[in-house]
Tab-separated table of C-alpha atoms and ligand atoms in Angstrom:
chain	number	residue	atom	x	y	z
A	1	MET	CA	128.623	333.032	162.886
A	2	SER	CA	131.366	335.616	162.235
A	3	ASP	CA	130.587	339.208	163.070
A	4	VAL	CA	131.056	340.327	159.481
A	5	LEU	CA	128.518	337.764	158.277
A	6	LYS	CA	126.084	339.067	160.849
A	7	LEU	CA	126.549	342.553	159.350
A	8	ALA	CA	125.917	341.174	155.873
A	9	GLU	CA	122.682	339.563	157.096
A	10	LYS	CA	121.667	342.821	158.772
A	11	LEU	CA	122.273	344.634	155.504
A	12	TYR	CA	120.183	342.093	153.586
A	13	GLU	CA	117.343	342.486	156.052
A	14	ASN	CA	117.324	346.216	156.630
A	15	ARG	CA	118.919	347.583	153.489
A	16	SER	CA	120.781	349.953	155.746
A	17	LEU	CA	123.850	350.010	158.021
A	18	SER	CA	125.656	352.779	159.856
A	19	VAL	CA	128.753	354.295	158.245
A	20	ASP	CA	130.797	352.450	160.868
A	21	GLU	CA	129.117	349.150	159.959
A	22	TYR	CA	129.680	349.619	156.243
A	23	GLU	CA	133.331	350.216	157.034
A	24	LYS	CA	133.543	346.931	159.010
A	25	LEU	CA	131.705	345.075	156.270
A	26	ILE	CA	134.457	346.050	153.927
A	27	ILE	CA	137.484	345.716	156.159
A	28	TYR	CA	136.627	342.339	157.640
A	29	ARG	CA	135.237	340.753	154.493
A	30	ASN	CA	136.186	337.130	153.976
A	31	ASP	CA	135.233	334.353	151.563
A	32	GLU	CA	132.173	333.334	153.476
A	33	CYS	CA	130.808	336.798	153.708
A	34	THR	CA	131.631	337.593	150.085
A	35	ARG	CA	129.799	334.450	148.940
A	36	TYR	CA	126.822	335.311	151.067
A	37	ILE	CA	126.571	338.935	149.833
A	38	MET	CA	127.013	337.872	146.215
A	39	ALA	CA	124.350	335.181	146.492
A	40	LYS	CA	121.907	337.517	148.179
A	41	ALA	CA	122.557	340.263	145.621
A	42	GLY	CA	121.901	337.750	142.859
A	43	GLU	CA	118.686	336.608	144.499
A	44	VAL	CA	117.427	340.160	145.039
A	45	ARG	CA	118.204	341.135	141.445
A	46	LYS	CA	116.543	337.966	140.126
A	47	ASN	CA	113.380	338.666	142.005
A	48	ILE	CA	113.050	342.074	140.415
A	49	TYR	CA	114.692	341.802	136.997
A	50	GLY	CA	114.795	338.012	136.407
A	51	ASN	CA	117.891	337.005	134.434
A	52	SER	CA	117.845	340.057	132.123
A	53	VAL	CA	120.780	342.235	131.413
A	54	PHE	CA	119.883	345.556	129.822
A	55	ILE	CA	122.110	347.044	127.164
A	56	ARG	CA	122.591	350.739	126.544
A	57	GLY	CA	124.288	352.215	123.507
A	58	LEU	CA	127.009	354.567	124.671
A	59	ILE	CA	127.833	357.505	122.402
A	60	GLU	CA	130.810	359.570	123.489
A	61	ILE	CA	129.793	362.873	121.965
A	62	SER	CA	132.760	365.054	122.875
A	63	ASN	CA	136.084	364.780	124.758
A	64	ILE	CA	136.371	368.543	125.084
A	65	CYS	CA	136.043	369.471	128.760
A	66	LYS	CA	136.335	372.721	130.645
A	67	ASN	CA	137.015	370.937	133.908
A	68	ASN	CA	140.375	369.612	135.050
A	69	CYS	CA	139.585	366.661	137.334
A	70	TYR	CA	142.962	365.372	138.420
A	71	TYR	CA	142.184	361.707	137.616
A	72	CYS	CA	140.715	362.099	134.180
A	73	GLY	CA	142.490	361.717	130.883
A	74	ILE	CA	140.236	364.168	129.054
A	75	ARG	CA	140.699	366.893	131.683
A	76	GLY	CA	140.869	370.348	130.088
A	77	GLY	CA	144.508	370.854	131.042
A	78	ASN	CA	145.779	367.781	129.179
A	79	THR	CA	147.489	369.167	126.098
A	80	ASN	CA	148.318	365.655	124.803
A	81	CYS	CA	144.632	364.806	124.338
A	82	GLU	CA	143.530	364.819	120.755
A	83	ARG	CA	140.151	366.562	120.951
A	84	TYR	CA	137.031	365.749	118.999
A	85	ARG	CA	133.393	366.616	118.988
A	86	LEU	CA	130.636	364.768	117.128
A	87	THR	CA	128.197	366.879	115.191
A	88	PRO	CA	124.497	366.430	115.923
A	89	GLU	CA	124.224	364.633	112.597
A	90	GLU	CA	127.006	362.205	113.509
A	91	ILE	CA	125.286	361.527	116.828
A	92	LEU	CA	122.009	360.860	115.053
A	93	ASP	CA	123.804	358.463	112.716
A	94	CYS	CA	125.148	356.533	115.746
A	95	CYS	CA	121.567	356.278	117.078
A	96	LYS	CA	120.338	355.031	113.658
A	97	ASP	CA	122.970	352.344	113.559
A	98	GLY	CA	122.360	351.430	117.186
A	99	TYR	CA	118.619	351.239	116.605
A	100	ALA	CA	119.158	348.913	113.667
A	101	SER	CA	121.277	346.676	115.912
A	102	GLY	CA	118.480	346.568	118.449
A	103	PHE	CA	119.415	349.285	121.033
A	104	ARG	CA	116.528	351.094	122.688
A	105	THR	CA	118.505	353.309	125.042
A	106	PHE	CA	121.179	355.787	124.006
A	107	VAL	CA	123.545	357.281	126.473
A	108	LEU	CA	125.037	360.605	125.336
A	109	GLN	CA	128.179	361.080	127.361
A	110	GLY	CA	130.796	363.804	127.062
A	111	GLY	CA	133.048	366.298	128.753
A	112	GLU	CA	131.667	369.628	129.847
A	113	ASP	CA	131.847	371.135	126.369
A	114	ASN	CA	130.352	374.613	125.903
A	115	PHE	CA	129.304	373.776	122.344
A	116	PHE	CA	126.497	371.655	123.729
A	117	THR	CA	124.209	374.504	124.808
A	118	ASP	CA	120.699	373.850	125.919
A	119	ASP	CA	119.442	374.787	122.421
A	120	VAL	CA	121.794	372.431	120.649
A	121	LEU	CA	120.989	369.586	123.055
A	122	CYS	CA	117.222	370.117	123.122
A	123	GLU	CA	117.097	370.095	119.333
A	124	LEU	CA	119.151	366.919	119.245
A	125	ILE	CA	117.079	365.196	121.945
A	126	GLY	CA	113.871	366.215	120.147
A	127	LYS	CA	115.154	364.628	116.914
A	128	ILE	CA	116.224	361.410	118.614
A	129	LYS	CA	112.855	361.134	120.363
A	130	SER	CA	110.857	361.786	117.232
A	131	LEU	CA	112.888	359.378	115.102
A	132	PHE	CA	112.979	356.711	117.782
A	133	PRO	CA	109.927	357.268	120.053
A	134	ASP	CA	110.408	353.854	121.729
A	135	CYS	CA	113.888	354.730	122.927
A	136	ALA	CA	115.109	356.192	126.176
A	137	VAL	CA	117.676	358.992	126.128
A	138	THR	CA	120.212	359.159	128.934
A	139	LEU	CA	122.549	362.131	129.311
A	140	SER	CA	125.906	362.178	131.033
A	141	LEU	CA	127.204	365.695	130.460
A	142	GLY	CA	128.241	366.931	133.828
A	143	GLU	CA	127.093	369.843	135.960
A	144	ARG	CA	124.542	372.283	134.614
A	145	SER	CA	122.014	374.674	136.147
A	146	LYS	CA	118.626	373.475	137.287
A	147	GLU	CA	117.009	375.493	134.479
A	148	SER	CA	119.205	373.710	131.949
A	149	TYR	CA	118.390	370.261	133.327
A	150	GLN	CA	114.667	371.173	133.217
A	151	LYS	CA	114.935	372.154	129.544
A	152	LEU	CA	116.678	368.911	128.680
A	153	TYR	CA	114.006	366.977	130.545
A	154	ASP	CA	111.230	368.899	128.817
A	155	ALA	CA	112.899	368.129	125.470
A	156	GLY	CA	112.442	364.440	126.233
A	157	ALA	CA	115.608	363.205	128.011
A	158	ASP	CA	114.668	360.429	130.453
A	159	ARG	CA	117.770	359.761	132.557
A	160	TYR	CA	120.898	361.549	133.731
A	161	LEU	CA	124.133	360.085	135.015
A	162	LEU	CA	126.342	362.232	137.213
A	163	ARG	CA	128.709	360.404	139.500
A	164	HIS	CA	129.125	362.119	142.840
A	165	GLU	CA	132.769	360.819	142.746
A	166	THR	CA	133.052	360.813	146.571
A	167	ALA	CA	130.741	361.803	149.378
A	168	ASP	CA	133.645	363.200	151.378
A	169	GLU	CA	134.416	366.904	150.943
A	170	VAL	CA	138.098	366.596	151.725
A	171	LEU	CA	138.650	363.732	149.297
A	172	TYR	CA	136.603	365.537	146.695
A	173	SER	CA	138.965	368.501	146.997
A	174	LYS	CA	141.985	366.194	146.556
A	175	LEU	CA	140.588	364.797	143.306
A	176	HIS	CA	139.368	368.118	141.860
A	177	PRO	CA	140.832	371.539	141.362
A	178	VAL	CA	139.795	374.474	143.502
A	179	GLY	CA	136.452	375.696	142.219
A	180	MET	CA	134.873	372.296	141.946
A	181	LYS	CA	132.820	371.608	145.029
A	182	LEU	CA	131.086	368.508	146.304
A	183	GLN	CA	128.239	370.770	147.342
A	184	SER	CA	127.529	371.783	143.755
A	185	ARG	CA	127.672	368.153	142.582
A	186	LEU	CA	125.177	367.131	145.239
A	187	GLU	CA	122.962	370.095	144.399
A	188	CYS	CA	122.911	368.949	140.771
A	189	LEU	CA	121.937	365.396	141.778
A	190	LYS	CA	119.135	366.705	143.950
A	191	ASN	CA	117.859	368.964	141.122
A	192	LEU	CA	117.950	366.106	138.616
A	193	LYS	CA	115.845	363.940	140.868
A	194	GLU	CA	113.376	366.717	141.676
A	195	ILE	CA	112.866	367.399	137.955
A	196	GLY	CA	111.949	363.789	137.422
A	197	PHE	CA	115.013	362.290	135.696
A	198	GLN	CA	115.923	358.699	136.514
A	199	THR	CA	119.097	359.787	138.193
A	200	GLY	CA	122.428	358.019	138.585
A	201	CYS	CA	125.303	358.722	140.938
A	202	GLY	CA	128.488	356.748	141.490
A	203	PHE	CA	132.175	356.732	142.285
A	204	MET	CA	135.543	355.232	141.513
A	205	VAL	CA	136.885	352.320	143.579
A	206	GLY	CA	140.506	352.693	144.678
A	207	ALA	CA	140.880	356.324	143.712
A	208	PRO	CA	144.066	358.011	145.062
A	209	PHE	CA	143.711	358.967	148.760
A	210	GLN	CA	140.536	356.960	149.023
A	211	THR	CA	140.219	354.887	152.233
A	212	VAL	CA	137.647	352.335	153.322
A	213	SER	CA	135.980	354.923	155.491
A	214	HIS	CA	135.458	357.116	152.384
A	215	ILE	CA	133.830	354.210	150.642
A	216	ALA	CA	131.633	353.614	153.685
A	217	LYS	CA	130.476	357.224	153.366
A	218	ASP	CA	129.686	356.633	149.667
A	219	LEU	CA	127.546	353.673	150.559
A	220	LYS	CA	125.658	355.698	153.195
A	221	PHE	CA	125.159	358.461	150.596
A	222	ILE	CA	123.749	355.929	148.133
A	223	GLU	CA	121.461	354.519	150.813
A	224	GLU	CA	120.123	358.050	151.538
A	225	PHE	CA	119.982	359.369	148.026
A	226	GLN	CA	118.303	356.209	146.589
A	227	PRO	CA	119.557	356.693	142.999
A	228	HIS	CA	117.788	354.946	140.117
A	229	MET	CA	121.201	354.067	138.646
A	230	CYS	CA	124.618	353.758	140.121
A	231	GLY	CA	127.947	353.624	138.231
A	232	ILE	CA	130.998	352.314	140.011
A	233	GLY	CA	134.214	351.098	138.513
A	234	PRO	CA	137.901	350.792	139.540
A	235	PHE	CA	140.066	353.872	139.270
A	236	ILE	CA	142.676	353.379	136.487
A	237	PRO	CA	145.614	355.778	136.086
A	238	HIS	CA	146.021	357.879	132.978
A	239	LYS	CA	149.545	358.766	131.842
A	240	ASP	CA	148.803	362.528	131.410
A	241	THR	CA	147.542	363.099	134.923
A	242	VAL	CA	149.194	363.693	138.279
A	243	PHE	CA	147.917	360.295	139.312
A	244	LYS	CA	149.832	358.520	136.512
A	245	ASP	CA	151.849	356.422	138.927
A	246	GLU	CA	148.989	355.450	141.230
A	247	LYS	CA	147.721	351.917	141.157
A	248	SER	CA	144.378	350.791	139.777
A	249	GLY	CA	141.445	349.913	141.993
A	250	SER	CA	140.642	346.231	142.336
A	251	ALA	CA	138.056	344.213	140.510
A	252	GLU	CA	137.461	342.146	143.608
A	253	LEU	CA	136.491	345.115	145.824
A	254	THR	CA	134.464	346.647	142.967
A	255	CYS	CA	132.416	343.429	142.670
A	256	TYR	CA	131.933	343.231	146.433
A	257	LEU	CA	130.622	346.779	146.428
A	258	LEU	CA	128.311	346.059	143.452
A	259	SER	CA	126.730	343.348	145.588
A	260	ILE	CA	126.413	345.647	148.574
A	261	ILE	CA	124.803	348.385	146.412
A	262	ARG	CA	122.332	345.822	145.051
A	263	LEU	CA	121.335	345.037	148.641
A	264	ILE	CA	121.023	348.693	149.584
A	265	CYS	CA	118.893	349.566	146.533
A	266	PRO	CA	117.325	346.352	145.271
A	267	ASN	CA	115.812	347.841	142.127
A	268	VAL	CA	118.815	350.012	141.114
A	269	LEU	CA	120.076	349.827	137.491
A	270	LEU	CA	123.642	348.866	138.085
A	271	PRO	CA	126.129	348.755	135.212
A	272	SER	CA	129.028	346.352	134.972
A	273	THR	CA	131.406	349.096	133.790
A	274	THR	CA	134.033	349.298	131.093
A	275	ALA	CA	136.635	350.120	133.777
A	276	LEU	CA	135.836	346.840	135.551
A	277	ASP	CA	136.211	344.982	132.225
A	278	THR	CA	139.475	346.787	131.639
A	279	VAL	CA	141.146	345.711	134.902
A	280	ASP	CA	139.904	342.129	134.653
A	281	GLU	CA	139.471	340.093	131.492
A	282	LYS	CA	136.246	338.618	132.881
A	283	GLY	CA	135.256	341.848	134.599
A	284	CYS	CA	131.994	342.236	132.746
A	285	GLU	CA	130.834	338.758	133.733
A	286	LYS	CA	132.001	339.142	137.284
A	287	GLY	CA	130.125	342.392	137.617
A	288	ILE	CA	126.896	340.865	136.421
A	289	LEU	CA	127.379	337.854	138.697
A	290	SER	CA	127.882	340.217	141.608
A	291	GLY	CA	124.515	341.950	141.092
A	292	ALA	CA	124.920	344.370	138.163
A	293	ASN	CA	122.234	344.284	135.466
A	294	VAL	CA	123.335	346.762	132.810
A	295	VAL	CA	126.049	346.707	130.099
A	296	MET	CA	126.919	349.726	128.022
A	297	PRO	CA	128.596	348.831	124.702
A	298	ASN	CA	130.158	351.670	122.725
A	299	LEU	CA	128.348	352.987	119.665
A	300	SER	CA	130.794	355.867	118.975
A	301	PRO	CA	131.936	356.101	115.338
A	302	GLU	CA	135.173	354.438	114.342
A	303	ASN	CA	137.188	357.612	113.708
A	304	VAL	CA	136.891	358.843	117.341
A	305	ARG	CA	137.319	355.509	119.146
A	306	GLY	CA	140.391	355.512	121.244
A	307	LYS	CA	140.177	359.291	121.790
A	308	TYR	CA	137.738	359.190	124.724
A	309	ASN	CA	140.416	358.024	127.058
A	310	LEU	CA	139.443	358.752	130.642
A	311	TYR	CA	142.141	356.224	131.654
A	312	ASN	CA	144.817	354.137	129.931
A	313	ASN	CA	144.192	350.900	128.103
A	314	LYS	CA	140.455	351.433	128.077
A	315	LYS	CA	138.821	348.325	126.705
A	316	PHE	CA	136.593	348.799	123.715
A	317	THR	CA	133.399	346.818	123.871
A	318	GLY	CA	131.617	347.965	120.812
A	319	VAL	CA	128.621	346.704	119.054
A	320	GLN	CA	129.121	347.859	115.526
A	321	SER	CA	127.232	345.024	113.960
A	322	ALA	CA	124.671	342.385	114.588
A	323	LYS	CA	127.611	339.953	114.941
A	324	ASP	CA	129.080	341.947	117.864
A	325	LEU	CA	125.738	341.978	119.566
A	326	GLU	CA	125.519	338.206	119.139
A	327	SER	CA	128.840	337.755	120.825
A	328	LEU	CA	127.811	339.917	123.789
A	329	LYS	CA	124.588	337.914	124.016
A	330	ASN	CA	126.674	334.737	124.072
A	331	ARG	CA	128.976	336.063	126.743
A	332	MET	CA	125.944	336.695	128.917
A	333	LYS	CA	124.213	333.459	128.030
A	334	LYS	CA	127.281	331.528	129.147
A	335	ILE	CA	126.717	332.860	132.696
A	336	GLY	CA	122.997	332.340	132.608
A	337	PHE	CA	121.756	335.795	131.556
A	338	GLN	CA	119.740	337.059	128.709
A	339	VAL	CA	120.448	340.366	126.992
A	340	LEU	CA	117.359	342.565	126.738
A	341	CYS	CA	117.266	345.314	124.209
A	342	ASP	CA	114.244	347.269	125.444
A	343	ARG	CA	114.304	350.577	127.296
A	344	GLY	CA	114.918	348.804	130.583
A	345	ASP	CA	113.440	351.406	132.938
A	346	VAL	CA	113.916	351.065	136.639
A	347	ILE	CA	111.277	348.803	138.141
A	348	LYS	CA	109.387	350.467	140.962
A	349	ILE	CA	108.838	348.228	143.958
A	350	SER	CA	106.291	349.047	146.583
A	351	ASP	CA	107.426	347.068	149.573
A	352	GLY	CA	110.985	347.144	148.441
A	353	LYS	CA	111.842	343.493	148.872
B	401	LIG	N1	139.661	355.779	136.085
B	401	LIG	C1	138.442	355.283	136.261
B	401	LIG	N2	137.330	356.015	136.065
B	401	LIG	C2	137.453	357.283	135.698
B	401	LIG	N3	136.579	358.269	135.456
B	401	LIG	C3	137.218	359.392	135.079
B	401	LIG	N4	138.538	359.150	135.073
B	401	LIG	C4	138.740	357.864	135.441
B	401	LIG	C5	139.871	357.086	135.678
B	401	LIG	N5	141.089	357.543	135.528
B	401	LIG	C6	135.142	358.072	135.709
B	401	LIG	C7	134.595	359.191	136.622
B	401	LIG	C8	133.632	359.890	135.777
B	401	LIG	C9	133.257	358.836	134.765
B	401	LIG	C10	132.650	359.353	133.468
B	401	LIG	O1	134.410	358.148	134.501
B	401	LIG	O2	133.998	358.610	137.770
B	401	LIG	O3	132.484	360.356	136.459
């Protein structure tokens, strides 16, 4: 048996490897090992979640952002970006439409926009929860103080997504301007978990300057942090950033990493991301077949679509009608999966296997 396959078996059995071993598992991957990891990831996911794929309605509430992350198309310094912000009423309308289509989780994602104070958000979350008590609310609104996160949680928010972007301080500083620190990001993630949020971290695959040893560190971080959710997708350049001429991350490596993450955290809620579907026509399906179990179609209103451009050529997978939802269901059915509309909370497992 090849050494790399031995490592894959070790990962399956222990759900843990050293950083060095993660690095080898990536560098020396071959067809045999990829097939093994993918099959095991599928098996592990099936034992916990069956053949269900959870759907979340993504509402991109604002592309106004005070940060200036070098890779991101909506970075504050991009003067070519046409800015918008949904009003709380518009956001509620998206939830109403989404609810009617069957969605039971809404993800409110946006740039770090000062308009969305704790008061504004708490009132909005309260309204969503009282109109749709059977729905989960997920927030993805960047770094905030612990007090702020606590208020949002007390108002009824259930989950929070905040990608760590990279677990390596030096790489973090190459992707973000001075002033943004990995330490603060990790502090936020710790706070979110302590408060009781189902918490998601994640990173981009193939980001500029990223090496396999950085990715190995990300995997170790995920193993130690034990997130409830984990968002990974290929980096894709955006024309108005310094990384405009860099190449995109690969779908193949992204899928391999999805399988590895499934084996590290068997019960993790793992989306097959829009970025993956953007770099590969069958990206969504490939992600699910690699161990992902979440898809996040877009519920943002028509007039702002195309303005939330984190990267170029972003694919739009919207579910604006029952017909769209049917076609997503069919896409999943074709690969043996069933779309589930319920809240889709993380399943707790006692012995972990
Ligand atoms: N390519 C791929 N993903 C990106 N993100 C931001 N910019 C890009 C890009 N150019 C990701 C970041 C962020 C999430 C909302 O989108 O990881 O956390």
